[in-house]
XYZ file of C-alpha atoms in Angstrom:
459
model
C -16.943 10.859 -43.805
C -17.412 13.410 -41.101
C -16.011 17.267 -41.621
C -14.770 19.374 -38.974
C -16.666 22.295 -40.440
C -19.849 20.520 -39.391
C -18.071 20.877 -35.843
C -18.215 24.763 -35.448
C -21.289 24.887 -32.907
C -19.137 22.723 -30.543
C -16.098 25.078 -30.762
C -18.209 28.376 -29.956
C -16.965 29.252 -26.311
C -14.610 26.528 -26.193
C -12.464 28.070 -23.429
C -15.878 28.594 -21.578
C -16.937 24.969 -21.708
C -13.400 24.090 -20.920
C -13.414 26.413 -17.715
C -16.888 24.880 -17.010
C -15.695 21.369 -17.264
C -12.914 21.873 -14.651
C -15.138 23.661 -12.070
C -17.682 20.764 -12.441
C -15.138 18.154 -12.309
C -13.577 19.837 -9.173
C -16.886 19.693 -7.400
C -16.992 15.754 -8.475
C -13.876 15.306 -7.068
C -14.667 17.098 -3.683
C -17.625 15.109 -3.633
C -15.934 11.651 -4.437
C -13.404 12.664 -1.403
C -16.471 12.855 0.797
C -17.991 9.531 -0.019
C -14.385 7.697 0.303
C -13.903 9.296 3.754
C -17.365 7.973 4.630
C -16.791 4.940 3.566
C -13.853 4.556 5.698
C -15.623 5.755 8.681
C -18.331 3.194 8.085
C -16.133 0.446 7.326
C -14.111 0.915 10.876
C -17.800 1.511 12.952
C -19.994 -1.077 14.388
C -21.772 -1.476 10.803
C -18.895 -2.757 9.155
C -20.688 -5.925 8.835
C -23.388 -4.455 7.326
C -21.467 -2.474 4.911
C -19.590 -5.201 3.406
C -22.247 -7.795 3.402
C -24.529 -5.285 1.122
C -22.244 -4.890 -1.640
C -22.271 -8.558 -1.746
C -26.166 -8.823 -2.335
C -26.993 -10.353 -5.706
C -29.124 -8.570 -7.984
C -30.772 -9.979 -11.230
C -33.333 -12.983 -12.269
C -33.181 -16.882 -12.496
C -34.218 -18.999 -15.617
C -34.701 -22.718 -14.737
C -32.567 -24.808 -17.110
C -30.531 -22.317 -18.648
C -28.954 -23.857 -21.449
C -25.625 -22.370 -22.884
C -25.279 -20.038 -25.765
C -22.162 -20.397 -28.138
C -20.915 -23.106 -26.328
C -20.506 -21.188 -23.308
C -22.919 -21.283 -19.820
C -24.581 -17.743 -19.568
C -25.250 -17.001 -15.690
C -24.695 -19.026 -12.412
C -26.877 -21.851 -12.087
C -29.651 -20.270 -14.173
C -28.888 -17.022 -12.457
C -28.457 -13.916 -14.378
C -27.136 -11.071 -12.827
C -24.424 -9.791 -10.856
C -23.748 -8.373 -6.748
C -24.324 -4.997 -6.171
C -20.646 -4.196 -6.166
C -20.071 -6.080 -9.721
C -23.063 -4.043 -10.923
C -21.128 -0.534 -10.009
C -17.698 -1.773 -11.170
C -18.571 -3.494 -14.382
C -21.850 -1.994 -15.441
C -21.959 1.783 -13.883
C -18.133 2.049 -14.614
C -18.670 1.295 -18.269
C -20.812 4.277 -18.318
C -18.015 6.018 -16.918
C -15.379 4.746 -19.219
C -17.764 5.552 -22.127
C -17.718 9.270 -21.118
C -13.991 9.299 -20.839
C -13.693 7.593 -24.185
C -15.876 10.630 -25.898
C -13.875 12.785 -23.954
C -10.611 11.458 -25.315
C -11.961 11.453 -28.873
C -13.017 14.840 -28.761
C -9.658 16.259 -27.299
C -8.078 14.004 -30.431
C -10.247 15.841 -33.044
C -10.867 19.162 -31.747
C -9.043 19.858 -28.528
C -5.645 19.978 -26.793
C -4.713 16.802 -28.515
C -5.848 17.961 -31.902
C -2.490 18.773 -33.372
C 1.042 17.382 -32.747
C 2.294 20.526 -31.328
C -0.268 20.508 -28.585
C -0.535 17.100 -27.738
C 3.167 16.212 -28.009
C 4.180 17.483 -24.482
C 1.549 16.540 -22.212
C 1.624 13.067 -23.999
C 5.104 12.445 -23.326
C 4.424 13.712 -19.634
C 1.723 11.075 -19.199
C 3.627 8.103 -20.741
C 6.756 8.962 -18.693
C 4.182 9.194 -15.575
C 3.149 5.677 -16.343
C 6.400 3.959 -17.112
C 8.168 5.326 -14.132
C 5.312 4.447 -11.253
C 4.920 0.964 -13.107
C 8.700 0.277 -13.076
C 9.107 0.946 -9.478
C 6.475 -1.067 -8.631
C 7.406 -3.860 -10.790
C 11.137 -3.896 -9.429
C 9.987 -4.183 -5.848
C 7.334 -6.899 -6.589
C 9.374 -8.875 -9.278
C 9.382 -12.734 -9.239
C 6.551 -12.466 -6.653
C 2.656 -12.843 -7.262
C 1.846 -9.401 -6.658
C 4.014 -7.938 -9.673
C 0.742 -7.956 -12.054
C -0.496 -5.039 -10.009
C 2.284 -2.851 -11.699
C -0.856 -1.000 -13.399
C -2.265 0.234 -10.200
C 0.599 3.377 -9.948
C 0.104 4.110 -13.301
C -3.205 5.917 -13.343
C -4.333 9.549 -12.538
C -7.761 10.463 -11.206
C -8.644 13.642 -12.856
C -11.259 14.573 -10.458
C -9.653 14.678 -7.550
C -6.322 16.364 -9.322
C -8.713 18.914 -10.671
C -10.511 19.235 -7.212
C -6.967 19.955 -5.698
C -5.599 22.141 -8.536
C -8.958 23.989 -8.809
C -8.864 25.090 -4.713
C -5.573 26.650 -5.491
C -7.561 29.152 -7.702
C -5.200 32.116 -9.133
C -2.082 30.668 -7.440
C -1.650 28.177 -10.394
C -1.643 29.497 -14.272
C -4.625 28.537 -16.686
C -1.751 26.752 -18.801
C -0.694 24.758 -16.150
C -4.309 23.521 -15.344
C -4.791 22.763 -19.130
C -1.440 20.746 -18.970
C -2.904 18.607 -16.255
C -6.229 17.912 -17.583
C -4.457 17.060 -21.002
C -2.042 14.648 -19.082
C -4.919 13.199 -17.204
C -6.804 12.490 -20.390
C -3.802 10.867 -22.196
C -3.306 9.149 -18.992
C -6.817 7.676 -18.824
C -6.169 6.363 -22.353
C -2.795 4.700 -21.205
C -4.682 3.022 -18.457
C -7.504 1.904 -20.952
C -4.814 0.163 -23.076
C -2.945 -1.436 -19.990
C -6.277 -2.926 -19.170
C -6.704 -4.315 -22.408
C -3.484 -6.124 -22.686
C -2.346 -6.925 -19.362
C -5.593 -7.438 -17.389
C -7.401 -9.902 -19.699
C -8.464 -13.201 -18.292
C -8.358 -16.623 -20.991
C -9.907 -15.332 -24.287
C -13.083 -16.942 -25.702
C -12.680 -16.792 -29.342
C -16.161 -17.037 -30.069
C -17.427 -14.439 -28.257
C -14.254 -12.351 -29.166
C -15.266 -12.750 -32.922
C -18.946 -11.655 -32.334
C -17.159 -8.549 -30.325
C -15.236 -7.971 -33.841
C -18.400 -8.429 -35.793
C -20.255 -5.803 -33.778
C -17.319 -3.366 -33.745
C -17.512 -3.672 -37.522
C -21.105 -2.605 -37.599
C -20.628 0.394 -35.377
C -17.966 1.404 -37.946
C -20.249 0.956 -40.753
C -22.903 2.968 -39.148
C -20.442 6.021 -38.669
C -19.163 5.878 -41.957
C -22.844 5.761 -43.428
C -23.318 9.006 -41.552
C -26.088 7.655 -39.129
C -26.737 10.350 -36.263
C -29.110 9.077 -34.020
C -27.741 8.033 -30.877
C -30.222 4.840 -30.028
C -28.841 2.580 -32.739
C -24.898 3.017 -31.159
C -26.038 2.482 -27.831
C -28.241 -0.540 -28.593
C -25.223 -2.216 -30.577
C -22.483 -0.780 -27.494
C -25.138 -2.884 -24.900
C -24.504 -6.064 -27.032
C -21.206 -5.373 -27.690
C -20.611 -4.906 -23.850
C -22.174 -8.493 -23.412
C -19.836 -9.930 -25.846
C -16.750 -8.598 -24.559
C -17.742 -9.421 -21.072
C -18.011 -13.287 -21.861
C -15.059 -13.196 -24.345
C -12.620 -12.692 -21.113
C -11.577 -8.841 -22.044
C -12.810 -6.609 -19.052
C -15.906 -5.067 -20.567
C -15.471 -1.427 -19.812
C -13.315 -1.481 -23.138
C -16.321 -2.007 -25.155
C -17.821 1.417 -23.489
C -14.491 2.904 -25.056
C -14.878 1.273 -28.414
C -18.292 2.577 -28.527
C -17.053 6.199 -27.820
C -14.970 6.100 -30.486
C -17.835 5.077 -33.111
C -19.723 7.968 -31.998
C -20.468 10.563 -34.701
C -18.823 13.968 -34.090
C -20.797 15.580 -36.834
C -24.369 17.090 -36.175
C -27.474 16.175 -38.493
C -27.857 19.967 -39.202
C -25.049 22.296 -39.993
C -24.893 25.406 -37.905
C -24.909 27.771 -40.940
C -28.271 26.042 -41.887
C -29.543 26.056 -38.225
C -29.579 29.771 -37.794
C -31.788 30.739 -40.776
C -34.075 27.740 -39.791
C -34.715 28.621 -36.296
C -35.365 32.354 -37.525
C -37.868 31.226 -39.683
C -39.661 29.288 -36.815
C -39.147 32.281 -34.329
C -40.862 34.623 -37.071
C -43.865 32.285 -37.462
C -44.301 32.029 -33.678
C -44.482 36.205 -33.500
C -46.562 36.298 -36.295
C -48.897 33.944 -35.044
C -49.152 35.827 -31.575
C -52.235 37.847 -30.527
C -51.740 40.249 -27.932
C -55.065 39.427 -26.387
C -54.532 35.809 -25.822
C -53.656 34.297 -22.391
C -52.163 30.989 -23.528
C -50.084 30.040 -26.735
C -52.268 28.747 -29.510
C -51.860 25.605 -31.709
C -49.356 27.346 -34.398
C -47.024 28.600 -31.636
C -46.717 25.250 -29.957
C -46.141 23.494 -33.059
C -43.320 26.300 -33.674
C -41.995 25.648 -30.326
C -41.757 21.959 -30.731
C -40.169 22.400 -34.273
C -37.258 24.364 -32.524
C -36.939 21.773 -29.943
C -36.527 19.354 -32.667
C -33.935 21.254 -34.489
C -32.021 21.984 -31.358
C -31.326 18.294 -30.911
C -30.182 17.835 -34.661
C -27.674 20.698 -34.731
C -25.936 19.248 -31.712
C -23.409 16.704 -32.541
C -24.452 13.093 -31.283
C -20.933 13.023 -29.293
C -21.479 16.174 -27.525
C -25.152 15.598 -26.577
C -24.221 12.063 -25.022
C -21.080 13.470 -23.365
C -23.153 16.151 -21.752
C -25.844 13.627 -20.753
C -23.271 11.451 -19.263
C -20.995 14.160 -17.209
C -23.117 14.706 -14.269
C -24.145 11.144 -13.746
C -20.724 10.424 -14.041
C -19.328 13.250 -11.771
C -22.258 13.085 -9.118
C -23.418 9.707 -9.039
C -21.143 6.652 -10.682
C -17.898 7.782 -9.219
C -19.201 8.731 -5.859
C -21.003 5.684 -5.893
C -17.687 3.553 -6.877
C -15.597 5.427 -4.168
C -18.089 4.359 -1.587
C -18.411 0.872 -2.713
C -14.418 0.585 -2.979
C -12.797 2.918 -0.665
C -14.112 1.057 2.664
C -11.341 -0.805 4.215
C -11.361 -2.124 7.534
C -8.043 -1.367 9.284
C -7.505 -4.213 11.897
C -4.879 -6.391 13.036
C -5.204 -9.176 10.610
C -4.082 -7.106 7.521
C -0.750 -8.251 6.757
C 1.009 -5.534 5.014
C 4.239 -7.340 4.461
C 2.508 -9.305 1.249
C 5.472 -8.927 -0.959
C 5.884 -5.187 -1.498
C 2.642 -4.248 -2.750
C 2.261 -1.158 -0.208
C 5.606 0.250 -0.821
C 5.383 -0.220 -4.532
C 2.044 1.649 -5.000
C 3.501 4.504 -2.246
C 6.721 4.957 -4.375
C 5.061 4.653 -7.471
C 2.426 7.608 -6.757
C 4.497 9.838 -4.364
C 7.794 9.540 -6.131
C 7.382 7.719 -9.437
C 4.809 10.114 -11.032
C 6.134 13.490 -10.629
C 9.537 12.071 -11.235
C 8.552 10.152 -14.543
C 6.643 13.520 -15.794
C 9.152 15.888 -14.802
C 12.259 13.964 -16.397
C 10.314 12.857 -19.430
C 9.596 16.594 -20.286
C 12.925 18.117 -19.269
C 14.723 15.602 -21.671
C 12.373 15.865 -24.479
C 12.594 19.731 -24.372
C 16.169 19.645 -24.142
C 16.120 17.332 -27.022
C 14.096 19.597 -29.155
C 11.206 17.444 -29.241
C 8.659 19.269 -27.229
C 8.172 22.577 -25.360
C 6.464 23.573 -22.505
C 3.735 25.724 -22.325
C 3.930 29.359 -22.251
C 4.242 30.915 -18.936
C 4.483 27.485 -17.069
C 7.936 26.813 -15.046
C 9.851 23.584 -14.589
C 9.177 23.353 -10.614
C 5.254 24.197 -11.689
C 5.561 21.066 -14.128
C 7.024 19.131 -11.076
C 3.965 20.346 -8.712
C 1.388 19.240 -11.437
C 3.252 15.954 -11.592
C 2.971 15.613 -7.810
C -1.009 16.113 -8.063
C -0.953 13.553 -10.781
C 0.142 11.035 -7.981
C -3.494 11.126 -6.758
C -4.469 7.686 -8.294
C -7.636 6.797 -6.165
C -10.608 5.864 -8.789
C -8.368 4.419 -11.668
C -5.950 2.831 -9.255
C -8.699 1.180 -7.221
C -10.333 0.072 -10.267
C -7.124 -1.743 -11.788
C -6.431 -3.300 -8.502
C -9.676 -5.194 -8.296
C -8.590 -6.639 -11.831
C -5.050 -7.260 -10.939
C -5.524 -9.310 -7.581
C -8.748 -11.053 -8.265
C -7.432 -14.512 -9.195
C -4.196 -14.415 -7.113
C -3.584 -16.048 -3.979
C -4.761 -14.086 -0.729
C -6.604 -11.861 -3.275
C -8.636 -10.258 -0.397
C -5.841 -9.280 1.835
C -4.022 -8.237 -1.218
C -6.849 -5.553 -2.309
C -7.446 -4.571 0.893
C -3.436 -3.581 1.505
C -3.576 -1.907 -2.182
C -6.638 0.431 -1.192
C -5.057 1.360 2.205
C -1.791 2.250 -0.108
C -3.584 3.724 -2.784
C -5.773 6.291 -0.447
C -3.046 7.079 2.002
C -0.778 7.816 -1.267
C -3.274 9.726 -3.242
C -3.926 11.878 -0.038
C -0.087 12.148 0.644
C 0.317 13.269 -3.030
C -2.603 15.606 -3.067
C -1.371 17.591 0.302
C 2.264 17.813 -1.222
C 1.182 18.925 -4.488
C -1.089 21.463 -3.310
C 1.646 22.934 -0.893
C 4.480 22.774 -3.258
C 2.520 24.875 -5.966
C 1.326 27.351 -3.230
C 4.892 27.868 -2.098
C 6.126 28.565 -5.359
C 3.074 30.944 -5.782
C 4.311 32.722 -2.607
C 7.695 32.825 -3.485
C 7.014 34.233 -6.993
C 4.690 37.044 -5.178
C 7.753 37.627 -2.906
C 10.097 38.381 -5.680
């Protein structure tokens, strides 16, 4: 079993790490916004045909006379691979969900979700902020083919929301920023559950059983105390393949893998300090004041220190730090660039059921309403209490920013409408609704919080 005391190094400067994370996430949100705007410009320019054709190009390889495995055909007529857009949405986004899963696990074990008292208020806010938008959309599209898109307005884009709230700087208290981050983490977990339960195609039981066996292997490795990342990642790749062919969306494999990654480092912090001290002493003792280059003993000492540095970091923390810049500065902007491009032309039918209205009202009205009403009722009933220094109007403002759906909403919309009639048009309408509603929610939320801050200063 893993012990919390082995994680002491990860707790050092947790506030500084948290602030650094928010700043980097905020920059990622700004970059994501830039790529989304660029995609919209290109999709409505003379280069729009090349833009849309590029994402449909196939990347992979062919094997002649490809046989079936476990009774299911692998590949399409001997071709193994995906279109460029599918590589981004299914493969690269799996790395994004792996990072999200690592973040959720870390918050549950050591962060803002570690205790019931810390977790209950933002968790209830997130649940309310998912249920109300989903109900608004579902009621407006009840008994139509588009009703399956109820999960679209449930999501919050943490990068965009944090990007906006960080631009407000001192106008927003740190406690409100922590509340929004924690809410978004729980929201991500809820979105993952919704995808697993409601956006799964027909289940192939043989592949599903293979996936279950691989999950058992990951759990056994964790319980046996395996701290090397490579075996987990190797099993995780096979798990992605099995879940992809089971009919469940493959990104779920990344979240399952994340929850199996160990949190305890190989070397305890209390053992690491004297060990490095001895290595440093050895390095100094082998120093010659006349030497121009490091000698063999010093090089060995530096290599030993480098090796030990890896062992004192938890596998979870090490993988999360590796994935975060790739996710924030490459995967999410690339996903935004591939999916935000919508050609706004006269042939788009906005009156397909009530997709546009359902998403718009869900994100702009449903999100803040659900977050505010749920938390207000829970505090009045004594179930949870607001963070110190945060007012109800600020909770409402944070709820408005939570209406920025973007990445997760677009991701869910692709799943919701892929097998429906007029799927392409429905996806286009939903993306326009997501982009316009997220922009509106961000602007309203930012101005609302700025107005609150100004009102407080004038008192």
